[in-house]
Amino acid sequence: MHRALELASKGLGKVAPNPMVGCIIVRDNQIIAEGYHEQYGSAHAEPNAIKKVSDELLLESTLYVSLEPCSHFGKTPPCADLIISKGIKKVVVGNLDTNPLVSGKGIQKLKDAGIEVEYGVLDKECRELNKRFFTFHEKKRPYIILKWAQTQDGFISRWPVPEMKEDNWITGKESKELVHQWRSQEQAILIGYNTLINDNPLLTTRLANGKNPIRLVFTRTIDLQTDLNIFNADAKTIIFNPVKDDIKNNIEFVKINWNNKAQDVLDYCYKNNISSIIVEGGTNTIYNFMNINAWDEAQVFVNPTKKFEHGITAPEINLNHTTPISVGNDLLYTILNL
């Protein structure tokens, strides 16, 4: 199962909103095939492993899979049916799939066909790998990562904003590269109006390999300059606003209740299969999610030597019970909202 999890993790950033799944097939205590879910819409882990083995070898084999085999027709046929058709004698499962379309039905189908099934193997590790998927189906919202950088004296930005962007930058290049890697792993990234106007960010993965996330923006004002970077063709952009609904090319305006904007965004993302969001700020935008306790982890970079002395205060969160790791000259704190 450890090996199945290793394989599954290769799908990070490529299979969402599907789960990451790895599969190995064992016969006579030897691994005879491996597979994982490689791309959203393509074959699942089980058929990717099964196709590498002859039907004769499969008859006396054990299949290990990190998540319960699906039992329904989606973009691909049910994996449980394929396993049954190949005469595999035993299936070992990491954890149950809480998607209502599956939710124990895959395991029951295998048992009804006379296959020996064991499940709950490395259950905690398997759930951690698919934390986005499980949060999406169990809490009916995306997995939310709050992310910001702050100075040693607790500011995220100078105020008023300096003319030179570099004067406002807090972290080093190593942290910036890591953030771009994170972007490639999540489905969407969200900012507020002040960050949009003051920073004019691209919100892309240009410093890392991988796809660009969907760009989400909170703005009460829809009269935005068309040369802002978020309006380029690099990624889909959704503008959440209290005024209008509209779609033109890769830009979509979505009207929401401004007094309930964080929840409205979560609801929209759930309905549209967006299973994870990095909330990059600023402070007020981050508080929108903190205030309704709709967040799962916070990633906080601290430059231990830089001070602004005045500016926009970072969101309040307790860093004292978390041991940071070093990223270049910065300290990275990870806080889980358990």
Coordinates of C-alpha atoms in Angstrom, one line a residue:
M1 CA 0.0 0.0 0.0
H2 CA 2.9 2.3 0.6
R3 CA 3.9 1.8 -3.0
A4 CA 0.4 2.4 -4.2
L5 CA 0.4 5.7 -2.4
E6 CA 3.7 6.6 -4.0
L7 CA 2.2 6.0 -7.4
A8 CA -1.0 7.8 -6.6
S9 CA 0.9 11.0 -5.6
K10 CA 2.1 11.3 -9.2
G11 CA -1.4 12.5 -10.1
L12 CA -1.2 15.6 -7.9
G13 CA -2.4 18.6 -9.8
K14 CA -3.4 16.5 -12.8
V15 CA -6.5 14.5 -11.8
A16 CA -8.7 16.9 -9.8
P17 CA -11.5 16.9 -9.0
N18 CA -11.0 13.1 -9.1
P19 CA -8.9 11.5 -6.3
M20 CA -5.3 10.4 -6.7
V21 CA -5.2 6.6 -6.8
G22 CA -2.4 4.1 -7.1
C23 CA -2.7 0.4 -7.8
I24 CA -0.3 -2.6 -7.7
I25 CA -0.9 -6.2 -8.5
V26 CA 1.0 -9.0 -6.6
R27 CA 1.4 -12.6 -7.4
D28 CA 3.6 -15.1 -5.5
N29 CA 4.8 -12.2 -3.3
Q30 CA 6.1 -10.3 -6.4
I31 CA 4.8 -7.1 -7.9
I32 CA 3.8 -7.9 -11.4
A33 CA 2.1 -4.6 -12.4
E34 CA 1.7 -1.0 -11.3
G35 CA -0.6 1.8 -12.4
Y36 CA -2.0 5.1 -11.3
H37 CA -4.7 7.6 -12.3
E38 CA -2.6 9.8 -14.6
Q39 CA -4.9 12.5 -16.0
Y40 CA -8.5 13.6 -15.3
G41 CA -10.8 11.9 -17.8
S42 CA -8.3 9.1 -18.6
A43 CA -8.2 5.5 -17.3
H44 CA -8.2 4.9 -13.5
A45 CA -5.4 3.2 -11.6
E46 CA -6.8 -0.3 -11.7
P47 CA -7.2 -0.6 -15.5
N48 CA -3.8 1.0 -16.0
A49 CA -2.2 -1.8 -13.9
I50 CA -4.4 -4.6 -15.1
K51 CA -3.6 -4.0 -18.8
K52 CA 0.0 -4.8 -18.1
V53 CA -0.6 -8.4 -17.1
S54 CA -1.9 -11.4 -18.9
D55 CA -5.4 -12.7 -17.9
E56 CA -3.7 -16.0 -16.8
L57 CA -1.5 -14.3 -14.2
L58 CA -4.4 -12.2 -12.9
L59 CA -6.3 -15.3 -11.8
E60 CA -4.2 -15.9 -8.8
S61 CA -3.2 -12.4 -8.0
T62 CA -4.0 -9.8 -5.3
L63 CA -4.8 -6.3 -6.2
Y64 CA -3.8 -3.4 -3.9
V65 CA -5.5 -0.1 -4.5
S66 CA -5.3 3.1 -2.3
L67 CA -9.0 4.0 -2.7
E68 CA -12.1 1.9 -3.1
P69 CA -12.7 0.9 -6.8
C70 CA -15.5 2.8 -8.4
S71 CA -18.8 1.1 -9.1
H72 CA -20.4 3.6 -11.4
F73 CA -20.1 4.8 -15.0
G74 CA -18.5 8.2 -15.2
K75 CA -15.9 9.3 -17.7
T76 CA -14.7 5.7 -17.6
P77 CA -16.4 2.3 -16.9
P78 CA -16.6 0.9 -13.3
C79 CA -13.3 -0.4 -12.1
A80 CA -15.0 -2.9 -9.8
D81 CA -16.6 -4.6 -12.8
L82 CA -13.2 -4.9 -14.5
I83 CA -11.6 -6.5 -11.4
I84 CA -14.5 -9.0 -11.2
S85 CA -14.2 -9.9 -14.9
K86 CA -10.5 -10.7 -14.6
G87 CA -11.1 -13.2 -11.8
I88 CA -8.8 -11.5 -9.3
K89 CA -9.1 -13.4 -6.0
K90 CA -8.3 -10.7 -3.4
V91 CA -8.4 -6.9 -3.3
V92 CA -6.8 -4.8 -0.6
V93 CA -8.1 -1.3 -0.3
G94 CA -6.6 1.8 1.4
N95 CA -9.8 3.6 2.3
L96 CA -13.5 3.9 1.4
D97 CA -14.6 6.4 -1.2
T98 CA -17.0 8.9 0.4
N99 CA -18.3 10.1 -2.9
P100 CA -22.0 9.2 -2.7
L101 CA -21.7 7.6 -6.1
V102 CA -19.4 5.0 -4.6
S103 CA -19.4 5.0 -0.8
G104 CA -19.0 1.3 -0.1
K105 CA -20.8 0.1 -3.3
G106 CA -17.6 -0.8 -5.0
I107 CA -16.4 -3.0 -2.1
Q108 CA -19.9 -4.6 -1.8
K109 CA -19.9 -5.4 -5.5
L110 CA -16.5 -7.1 -5.2
K111 CA -17.7 -9.1 -2.1
D112 CA -20.9 -10.1 -3.9
A113 CA -18.8 -11.6 -6.7
G114 CA -16.9 -13.8 -4.2
I115 CA -13.7 -11.7 -4.0
E116 CA -12.0 -11.5 -0.7
V117 CA -11.7 -7.8 0.3
E118 CA -9.6 -6.2 3.0
Y119 CA -9.9 -2.4 3.6
G120 CA -8.6 0.3 5.9
V121 CA -5.0 -0.4 5.2
L122 CA -2.9 2.8 5.8
D123 CA -6.3 4.5 6.1
K124 CA -4.9 7.7 7.6
E125 CA -2.2 8.1 5.0
C126 CA -4.6 7.4 2.2
R127 CA -7.0 10.1 3.5
E128 CA -4.2 12.6 3.9
L129 CA -3.2 12.1 0.2
N130 CA -6.8 12.8 -0.9
K131 CA -7.6 15.5 1.6
R132 CA -9.0 17.7 -1.2
F133 CA -11.2 15.0 -2.5
F134 CA -12.6 14.0 0.9
T135 CA -13.2 17.6 2.0
F136 CA -15.0 18.3 -1.3
H137 CA -17.4 15.4 -0.8
E138 CA -17.8 15.5 2.9
K139 CA -18.0 19.2 3.6
K140 CA -19.5 20.1 0.2
R141 CA -16.9 22.8 -0.5
P142 CA -13.3 23.0 -1.9
Y143 CA -10.3 22.4 0.3
I144 CA -9.1 25.9 1.3
I145 CA -5.4 26.8 1.7
L146 CA -4.8 30.3 3.1
K147 CA -1.4 31.6 2.1
W148 CA 0.4 34.8 2.9
A149 CA 3.9 36.2 3.6
Q150 CA 4.6 38.6 6.5
T151 CA 7.5 40.6 7.9
Q152 CA 9.1 39.9 11.2
D153 CA 7.0 42.7 12.7
G154 CA 3.7 41.3 11.3
F155 CA 2.9 43.2 8.1
I156 CA 2.0 41.8 4.7
S157 CA 2.3 45.0 2.8
R158 CA 3.5 48.6 3.1
W159 CA 0.9 51.3 3.1
P160 CA 0.6 53.4 1.1
V161 CA 1.7 50.9 -1.5
P162 CA 5.2 51.9 -2.8
E163 CA 5.8 52.9 -6.4
M164 CA 8.4 50.1 -6.8
K165 CA 6.9 46.6 -6.4
E166 CA 10.3 45.3 -5.1
D167 CA 10.0 47.6 -2.0
N168 CA 6.9 45.6 -1.1
W169 CA 8.3 42.1 -1.6
I170 CA 8.8 40.1 1.6
T171 CA 10.1 36.6 0.7
G172 CA 13.0 35.2 -1.3
K173 CA 13.1 33.5 -4.7
E174 CA 12.9 30.0 -3.1
S175 CA 9.6 30.8 -1.5
K176 CA 8.3 32.3 -4.7
E177 CA 9.2 29.1 -6.6
L178 CA 7.6 27.0 -4.0
V179 CA 4.3 29.0 -4.2
H180 CA 4.3 28.5 -8.0
Q181 CA 4.7 24.8 -7.5
W182 CA 1.7 24.9 -5.1
R183 CA -0.4 26.7 -7.6
S184 CA 0.2 23.9 -10.1
Q185 CA -1.2 21.4 -7.5
E186 CA -4.5 23.2 -6.8
Q187 CA -7.5 24.0 -9.1
A188 CA -7.9 27.6 -8.3
I189 CA -6.3 30.7 -6.7
L190 CA -8.3 33.6 -5.2
I191 CA -7.4 37.3 -4.4
G192 CA -9.3 40.4 -3.5
Y193 CA -9.7 43.8 -5.2
N194 CA -6.8 45.5 -3.4
T195 CA -4.4 42.8 -4.3
L196 CA -5.6 42.9 -7.9
I197 CA -5.1 46.7 -8.2
N198 CA -2.0 47.1 -6.2
D199 CA 0.0 44.1 -7.4
N200 CA -1.6 43.3 -10.8
P201 CA -0.6 39.7 -10.4
L202 CA -0.5 37.0 -13.1
L203 CA -1.4 34.2 -10.7
T204 CA 0.3 31.6 -13.0
T205 CA 2.8 28.8 -12.5
R206 CA 5.5 30.4 -14.7
L207 CA 8.2 29.4 -12.2
A208 CA 7.2 25.8 -12.0
N209 CA 6.0 23.0 -14.3
G210 CA 2.2 22.4 -14.4
K211 CA -1.0 23.9 -15.4
N212 CA -2.1 27.4 -14.3
P213 CA -4.9 27.5 -11.7
I214 CA -8.3 29.1 -12.4
R215 CA -8.0 32.7 -11.2
L216 CA -10.8 33.9 -8.9
V217 CA -11.2 37.5 -7.9
F218 CA -13.5 39.3 -5.3
T219 CA -14.4 42.8 -6.5
R220 CA -17.3 45.1 -5.7
T221 CA -16.2 47.2 -8.7
I222 CA -16.6 45.6 -12.1
D223 CA -15.2 48.6 -14.0
L224 CA -11.8 47.2 -14.3
Q225 CA -9.0 48.1 -16.6
T226 CA -8.8 45.5 -19.4
D227 CA -5.0 45.5 -19.5
L228 CA -4.9 43.9 -16.0
N229 CA -2.9 40.6 -16.1
I230 CA -5.8 38.5 -15.0
F231 CA -7.5 39.3 -18.3
N232 CA -4.8 37.6 -20.4
A233 CA -5.4 34.2 -22.0
D234 CA -3.1 32.3 -19.6
A235 CA -6.0 30.9 -17.6
K236 CA -9.7 31.0 -17.0
T237 CA -10.6 34.0 -14.7
I238 CA -13.8 34.3 -12.7
I239 CA -14.8 37.7 -11.3
F240 CA -17.1 37.4 -8.3
N241 CA -19.1 40.6 -7.9
P242 CA -22.4 42.0 -6.7
V243 CA -23.5 43.3 -10.1
K244 CA -23.7 41.0 -13.1
D245 CA -23.3 37.6 -14.7
D246 CA -21.5 37.4 -18.0
I247 CA -19.1 35.3 -20.0
K248 CA -16.7 36.3 -22.7
N249 CA -13.9 34.0 -23.9
N250 CA -12.0 32.9 -20.8
I251 CA -13.4 35.6 -18.5
E252 CA -16.6 35.0 -16.5
F253 CA -18.4 37.4 -14.2
V254 CA -20.5 35.7 -11.5
K255 CA -22.9 37.7 -9.4
I256 CA -23.0 36.9 -5.7
N257 CA -24.5 38.2 -2.5
W258 CA -21.7 40.5 -1.3
N259 CA -22.6 40.1 2.3
N260 CA -22.1 36.3 2.0
K261 CA -19.4 36.3 -0.5
A262 CA -17.1 33.7 0.9
Q263 CA -19.9 31.1 1.2
D264 CA -21.3 32.0 -2.2
V265 CA -17.9 31.3 -3.8
L266 CA -17.6 28.0 -1.9
D267 CA -21.1 27.1 -3.2
Y268 CA -20.2 28.1 -6.8
C269 CA -17.0 26.0 -6.7
Y270 CA -18.7 23.0 -5.3
K271 CA -21.4 23.1 -8.0
N272 CA -18.7 23.5 -10.6
N273 CA -16.3 20.8 -9.4
I274 CA -13.5 23.1 -8.2
S275 CA -12.1 21.0 -5.3
S276 CA -9.3 23.2 -4.0
I277 CA -8.4 26.9 -3.7
I278 CA -5.4 28.8 -2.6
V279 CA -6.5 32.1 -1.0
E280 CA -3.6 34.5 -1.5
G281 CA -5.1 37.5 0.1
G282 CA -5.0 40.2 1.1
T283 CA -5.9 40.3 4.8
N284 CA -9.6 41.1 4.4
T285 CA -10.1 38.4 1.8
I286 CA -8.4 35.8 4.0
Y287 CA -10.6 36.9 7.0
N288 CA -13.7 36.2 4.9
F289 CA -12.9 32.5 5.1
M290 CA -11.5 32.6 8.6
N291 CA -14.7 34.3 9.9
I292 CA -16.9 31.4 8.7
N293 CA -14.3 28.8 9.6
A294 CA -14.1 27.6 6.0
W295 CA -10.4 26.9 5.7
D296 CA -8.3 23.8 6.1
E297 CA -4.7 24.9 6.3
A298 CA -2.7 28.1 6.4
Q299 CA 0.8 28.4 4.9
V300 CA 2.5 31.4 6.4
F301 CA 5.9 32.7 5.2
V302 CA 7.8 34.9 7.6
N303 CA 10.9 36.8 6.7
P304 CA 12.7 36.8 10.1
T305 CA 14.9 39.9 9.3
K306 CA 12.6 42.3 7.3
K307 CA 10.5 44.9 9.0
F308 CA 8.1 47.4 7.5
E309 CA 7.3 49.2 10.8
H310 CA 3.9 50.2 9.3
G311 CA 1.5 48.9 6.7
I312 CA -1.2 46.4 6.3
T313 CA -1.3 44.0 9.3
A314 CA -1.1 40.2 8.6
P315 CA -4.1 38.0 9.5
E316 CA -4.0 37.0 13.2
I317 CA -3.1 33.3 13.6
N318 CA -1.1 31.5 16.3
L319 CA 2.3 30.5 15.0
N320 CA 3.7 29.6 18.4
H321 CA 2.7 25.9 18.4
T322 CA 4.0 25.2 15.0
T323 CA 7.6 24.4 14.1
P324 CA 8.6 26.2 10.9
I325 CA 10.8 24.8 8.1
S326 CA 13.4 26.9 6.3
V327 CA 12.7 27.9 2.7
G328 CA 15.8 29.8 1.6
N329 CA 16.1 32.6 4.2
D330 CA 12.4 32.5 5.0
L331 CA 10.5 30.5 7.6
L332 CA 7.4 28.6 6.5
Y333 CA 4.7 27.8 9.1
T334 CA 1.9 25.3 8.4
I335 CA -1.2 25.5 10.5
L336 CA -3.9 22.9 10.2
N337 CA -7.5 23.8 11.1
L338 CA -8.4 20.6 12.8

